[in-house]
Amino acid sequence: MKKILLAVTILSVIGCSVVTVLSEKPEVEVVGVSLKNMSFSGGTIEVECNIKNPNKNSIKLDSIGYKMSINENPIATGSMNDGVKLDGLEEKTVSIPIEFSYKDVANGISSILKKQKLNYDLSGSAKVGMFTIPFSKKGELESKKR
């Protein structure tokens, strides 16, 4: 009987500690989207996401999946699987390079080459342990390199 009581107590403590590790849902916010570079075949868009750990314990961002469109033309779908560790109450900015080719944006090539207004639509989710945190942002691309 003592062994059963001890086992139940240990499992209860372990179960409670797992729940308290992530008592609050981490936050993901897209803070910047910019055209980083362009070549004859395509370019790179840099997306900056601010990730905030509101918990006292450290967490690991397992992955970030995304979909991106420019001028309503899908250009990229992918994921970043570089595990990012955040200590308790820490906030980090993670840069995600999204490469695209002009063939992927056939209808928007002329506006990209002419460097006219480039509207983007970005959506995705970040996976942190048992949490999936959605994010989305729409706006106009800023060029870091012209």
PDB file of C-alpha atoms in Angstrom:
ATOM      1  CA  MET A   1       0.000   0.000   0.000  1.00  0.00           C
ATOM      2  CA  LYS A   2       2.864   2.366   0.847  1.00  0.00           C
ATOM      3  CA  LYS A   3       4.458   1.703  -2.554  1.00  0.00           C
ATOM      4  CA  ILE A   4       1.222   2.555  -4.370  1.00  0.00           C
ATOM      5  CA  LEU A   5       0.788   5.751  -2.353  1.00  0.00           C
ATOM      6  CA  LEU A   6       4.408   6.732  -3.070  1.00  0.00           C
ATOM      7  CA  ALA A   7       3.971   6.043  -6.803  1.00  0.00           C
ATOM      8  CA  VAL A   8       0.761   8.113  -6.951  1.00  0.00           C
ATOM      9  CA  THR A   9       2.457  10.979  -5.092  1.00  0.00           C
ATOM     10  CA  ILE A  10       5.467  10.954  -7.431  1.00  0.00           C
ATOM     11  CA  LEU A  11       3.269  10.859 -10.546  1.00  0.00           C
ATOM     12  CA  SER A  12       1.157  13.725  -9.191  1.00  0.00           C
ATOM     13  CA  VAL A  13       4.226  15.869  -8.551  1.00  0.00           C
ATOM     14  CA  ILE A  14       5.659  15.108 -11.996  1.00  0.00           C
ATOM     15  CA  GLY A  15       2.312  15.798 -13.672  1.00  0.00           C
ATOM     16  CA  CYS A  16       1.896  19.138 -11.881  1.00  0.00           C
ATOM     17  CA  SER A  17       5.434  20.242 -12.712  1.00  0.00           C
ATOM     18  CA  VAL A  18       4.927  19.494 -16.411  1.00  0.00           C
ATOM     19  CA  VAL A  19       1.766  21.620 -16.430  1.00  0.00           C
ATOM     20  CA  THR A  20       3.471  24.521 -14.629  1.00  0.00           C
ATOM     21  CA  VAL A  21       6.448  24.504 -17.001  1.00  0.00           C
ATOM     22  CA  LEU A  22       4.239  26.087 -19.667  1.00  0.00           C
ATOM     23  CA  SER A  23       1.510  27.675 -17.608  1.00  0.00           C
ATOM     24  CA  GLU A  24       1.176  30.539 -20.106  1.00  0.00           C
ATOM     25  CA  LYS A  25       1.097  30.317 -23.882  1.00  0.00           C
ATOM     26  CA  PRO A  26       4.208  31.764 -25.575  1.00  0.00           C
ATOM     27  CA  GLU A  27       3.581  34.728 -27.889  1.00  0.00           C
ATOM     28  CA  VAL A  28       4.714  35.153 -31.514  1.00  0.00           C
ATOM     29  CA  GLU A  29       4.478  38.472 -33.334  1.00  0.00           C
ATOM     30  CA  VAL A  30       5.713  39.362 -36.818  1.00  0.00           C
ATOM     31  CA  VAL A  31       7.642  42.610 -36.290  1.00  0.00           C
ATOM     32  CA  GLY A  32       9.270  43.077 -39.677  1.00  0.00           C
ATOM     33  CA  VAL A  33       9.093  41.921 -43.273  1.00  0.00           C
ATOM     34  CA  SER A  34      11.590  43.291 -45.772  1.00  0.00           C
ATOM     35  CA  LEU A  35      13.049  42.533 -49.179  1.00  0.00           C
ATOM     36  CA  LYS A  36      16.636  41.600 -48.386  1.00  0.00           C
ATOM     37  CA  ASN A  37      18.151  41.053 -51.817  1.00  0.00           C
ATOM     38  CA  MET A  38      17.294  40.404 -55.443  1.00  0.00           C
ATOM     39  CA  SER A  39      19.063  38.630 -58.280  1.00  0.00           C
ATOM     40  CA  PHE A  40      18.207  37.796 -61.879  1.00  0.00           C
ATOM     41  CA  SER A  41      16.377  34.633 -60.799  1.00  0.00           C
ATOM     42  CA  GLY A  42      14.672  35.691 -57.566  1.00  0.00           C
ATOM     43  CA  GLY A  43      15.245  37.164 -54.162  1.00  0.00           C
ATOM     44  CA  THR A  44      15.110  36.785 -50.407  1.00  0.00           C
ATOM     45  CA  ILE A  45      12.523  38.198 -48.047  1.00  0.00           C
ATOM     46  CA  GLU A  46      13.498  38.472 -44.397  1.00  0.00           C
ATOM     47  CA  VAL A  47      10.748  37.960 -41.826  1.00  0.00           C
ATOM     48  CA  GLU A  48      11.476  38.936 -38.233  1.00  0.00           C
ATOM     49  CA  CYS A  49       9.357  37.309 -35.533  1.00  0.00           C
ATOM     50  CA  ASN A  50       9.449  38.372 -31.906  1.00  0.00           C
ATOM     51  CA  ILE A  51       8.964  35.366 -29.624  1.00  0.00           C
ATOM     52  CA  LYS A  52       8.148  35.943 -25.966  1.00  0.00           C
ATOM     53  CA  ASN A  53       8.302  33.342 -23.216  1.00  0.00           C
ATOM     54  CA  PRO A  54       5.999  34.525 -20.398  1.00  0.00           C
ATOM     55  CA  ASN A  55       6.891  31.498 -18.258  1.00  0.00           C
ATOM     56  CA  LYS A  56       9.550  31.290 -15.561  1.00  0.00           C
ATOM     57  CA  ASN A  57      10.945  28.086 -17.046  1.00  0.00           C
ATOM     58  CA  SER A  58      12.878  27.866 -20.313  1.00  0.00           C
ATOM     59  CA  ILE A  59      11.158  26.637 -23.470  1.00  0.00           C
ATOM     60  CA  LYS A  60      12.247  25.467 -26.907  1.00  0.00           C
ATOM     61  CA  LEU A  61      10.682  26.715 -30.118  1.00  0.00           C
ATOM     62  CA  ASP A  62      10.549  23.522 -32.170  1.00  0.00           C
ATOM     63  CA  SER A  63       9.570  24.934 -35.567  1.00  0.00           C
ATOM     64  CA  ILE A  64       7.937  27.775 -37.481  1.00  0.00           C
ATOM     65  CA  GLY A  65       5.825  26.987 -40.546  1.00  0.00           C
ATOM     66  CA  TYR A  66       4.787  29.715 -42.977  1.00  0.00           C
ATOM     67  CA  LYS A  67       2.967  30.596 -46.206  1.00  0.00           C
ATOM     68  CA  MET A  68       3.660  33.828 -48.060  1.00  0.00           C
ATOM     69  CA  SER A  69       2.058  35.639 -50.989  1.00  0.00           C
ATOM     70  CA  ILE A  70       3.129  38.809 -52.799  1.00  0.00           C
ATOM     71  CA  ASN A  71       0.495  40.812 -54.657  1.00  0.00           C
ATOM     72  CA  GLU A  72      -1.881  37.856 -54.096  1.00  0.00           C
ATOM     73  CA  ASN A  73       0.538  35.411 -55.771  1.00  0.00           C
ATOM     74  CA  PRO A  74       1.759  32.526 -53.565  1.00  0.00           C
ATOM     75  CA  ILE A  75       5.561  32.587 -53.509  1.00  0.00           C
ATOM     76  CA  ALA A  76       6.674  30.322 -50.679  1.00  0.00           C
ATOM     77  CA  THR A  77       5.575  27.679 -48.218  1.00  0.00           C
ATOM     78  CA  GLY A  78       8.042  26.195 -45.812  1.00  0.00           C
ATOM     79  CA  SER A  79       9.316  25.812 -42.302  1.00  0.00           C
ATOM     80  CA  MET A  80      12.272  26.653 -40.147  1.00  0.00           C
ATOM     81  CA  ASN A  81      13.232  23.806 -37.853  1.00  0.00           C
ATOM     82  CA  ASP A  82      16.212  25.343 -36.035  1.00  0.00           C
ATOM     83  CA  GLY A  83      15.244  24.779 -32.412  1.00  0.00           C
ATOM     84  CA  VAL A  84      15.415  28.122 -30.602  1.00  0.00           C
ATOM     85  CA  LYS A  85      15.739  28.085 -26.815  1.00  0.00           C
ATOM     86  CA  LEU A  86      14.233  30.854 -24.711  1.00  0.00           C
ATOM     87  CA  ASP A  87      15.047  31.164 -21.035  1.00  0.00           C
ATOM     88  CA  GLY A  88      12.342  32.037 -18.544  1.00  0.00           C
ATOM     89  CA  LEU A  89      10.712  35.428 -19.221  1.00  0.00           C
ATOM     90  CA  GLU A  90      13.001  35.923 -22.241  1.00  0.00           C
ATOM     91  CA  GLU A  91      12.105  37.579 -25.530  1.00  0.00           C
ATOM     92  CA  LYS A  92      14.004  36.932 -28.786  1.00  0.00           C
ATOM     93  CA  THR A  93      13.757  38.079 -32.367  1.00  0.00           C
ATOM     94  CA  VAL A  94      14.164  35.287 -34.904  1.00  0.00           C
ATOM     95  CA  SER A  95      14.926  36.037 -38.570  1.00  0.00           C
ATOM     96  CA  ILE A  96      13.441  33.741 -41.185  1.00  0.00           C
ATOM     97  CA  PRO A  97      14.886  34.054 -44.701  1.00  0.00           C
ATOM     98  CA  ILE A  98      12.275  33.212 -47.332  1.00  0.00           C
ATOM     99  CA  GLU A  99      13.757  32.652 -50.771  1.00  0.00           C
ATOM    100  CA  PHE A 100      11.618  32.952 -53.872  1.00  0.00           C
ATOM    101  CA  SER A 101      12.112  32.655 -57.610  1.00  0.00           C
ATOM    102  CA  TYR A 102      10.451  34.841 -60.206  1.00  0.00           C
ATOM    103  CA  LYS A 103       8.803  31.789 -61.772  1.00  0.00           C
ATOM    104  CA  ASP A 104       6.872  31.380 -58.487  1.00  0.00           C
ATOM    105  CA  VAL A 105       5.451  34.888 -58.817  1.00  0.00           C
ATOM    106  CA  ALA A 106       4.731  34.930 -62.538  1.00  0.00           C
ATOM    107  CA  ASN A 107       1.947  37.525 -62.343  1.00  0.00           C
ATOM    108  CA  GLY A 108       3.895  39.792 -60.008  1.00  0.00           C
ATOM    109  CA  ILE A 109       7.258  39.814 -61.780  1.00  0.00           C
ATOM    110  CA  SER A 110       6.771  43.187 -63.425  1.00  0.00           C
ATOM    111  CA  SER A 111       5.961  44.940 -60.140  1.00  0.00           C
ATOM    112  CA  ILE A 112       8.899  43.237 -58.401  1.00  0.00           C
ATOM    113  CA  LEU A 113      11.356  44.148 -61.165  1.00  0.00           C
ATOM    114  CA  LYS A 114      10.020  47.710 -61.340  1.00  0.00           C
ATOM    115  CA  LYS A 115      10.155  47.839 -57.528  1.00  0.00           C
ATOM    116  CA  GLN A 116       6.591  49.043 -57.400  1.00  0.00           C
ATOM    117  CA  LYS A 117       4.301  48.486 -54.429  1.00  0.00           C
ATOM    118  CA  LEU A 118       4.692  44.926 -53.141  1.00  0.00           C
ATOM    119  CA  ASN A 119       1.884  43.819 -50.832  1.00  0.00           C
ATOM    120  CA  TYR A 120       2.523  40.685 -48.809  1.00  0.00           C
ATOM    121  CA  ASP A 121       0.337  38.281 -46.887  1.00  0.00           C
ATOM    122  CA  LEU A 122       2.174  36.073 -44.395  1.00  0.00           C
ATOM    123  CA  SER A 123       0.612  33.413 -42.197  1.00  0.00           C
ATOM    124  CA  GLY A 124       1.912  30.500 -40.218  1.00  0.00           C
ATOM    125  CA  SER A 125       2.336  28.930 -36.835  1.00  0.00           C
ATOM    126  CA  ALA A 126       5.082  28.304 -34.322  1.00  0.00           C
ATOM    127  CA  LYS A 127       5.289  25.013 -32.444  1.00  0.00           C
ATOM    128  CA  VAL A 128       6.420  25.204 -28.819  1.00  0.00           C
ATOM    129  CA  GLY A 129       5.987  21.930 -26.969  1.00  0.00           C
ATOM    130  CA  MET A 130       2.266  21.216 -26.827  1.00  0.00           C
ATOM    131  CA  PHE A 131       1.327  24.702 -28.068  1.00  0.00           C
ATOM    132  CA  THR A 132       0.755  25.731 -31.680  1.00  0.00           C
ATOM    133  CA  ILE A 133       0.790  29.523 -31.921  1.00  0.00           C
ATOM    134  CA  PRO A 134      -0.713  31.021 -35.085  1.00  0.00           C
ATOM    135  CA  PHE A 135       0.481  34.322 -36.539  1.00  0.00           C
ATOM    136  CA  SER A 136      -0.343  36.431 -39.577  1.00  0.00           C
ATOM    137  CA  LYS A 137       0.555  39.790 -41.004  1.00  0.00           C
ATOM    138  CA  LYS A 138      -0.279  41.789 -44.111  1.00  0.00           C
ATOM    139  CA  GLY A 139       1.529  44.859 -45.315  1.00  0.00           C
ATOM    140  CA  GLU A 140       3.835  46.407 -47.859  1.00  0.00           C
ATOM    141  CA  LEU A 141       7.389  45.144 -48.337  1.00  0.00           C
ATOM    142  CA  GLU A 142      10.209  47.488 -47.479  1.00  0.00           C
ATOM    143  CA  SER A 143      13.436  47.043 -49.386  1.00  0.00           C
ATOM    144  CA  LYS A 144      16.626  46.821 -47.325  1.00  0.00           C
ATOM    145  CA  LYS A 145      18.680  46.703 -50.503  1.00  0.00           C
ATOM    146  CA  ARG A 146      17.740  48.589 -53.657  1.00  0.00           C
TER     147      ARG A 146
END
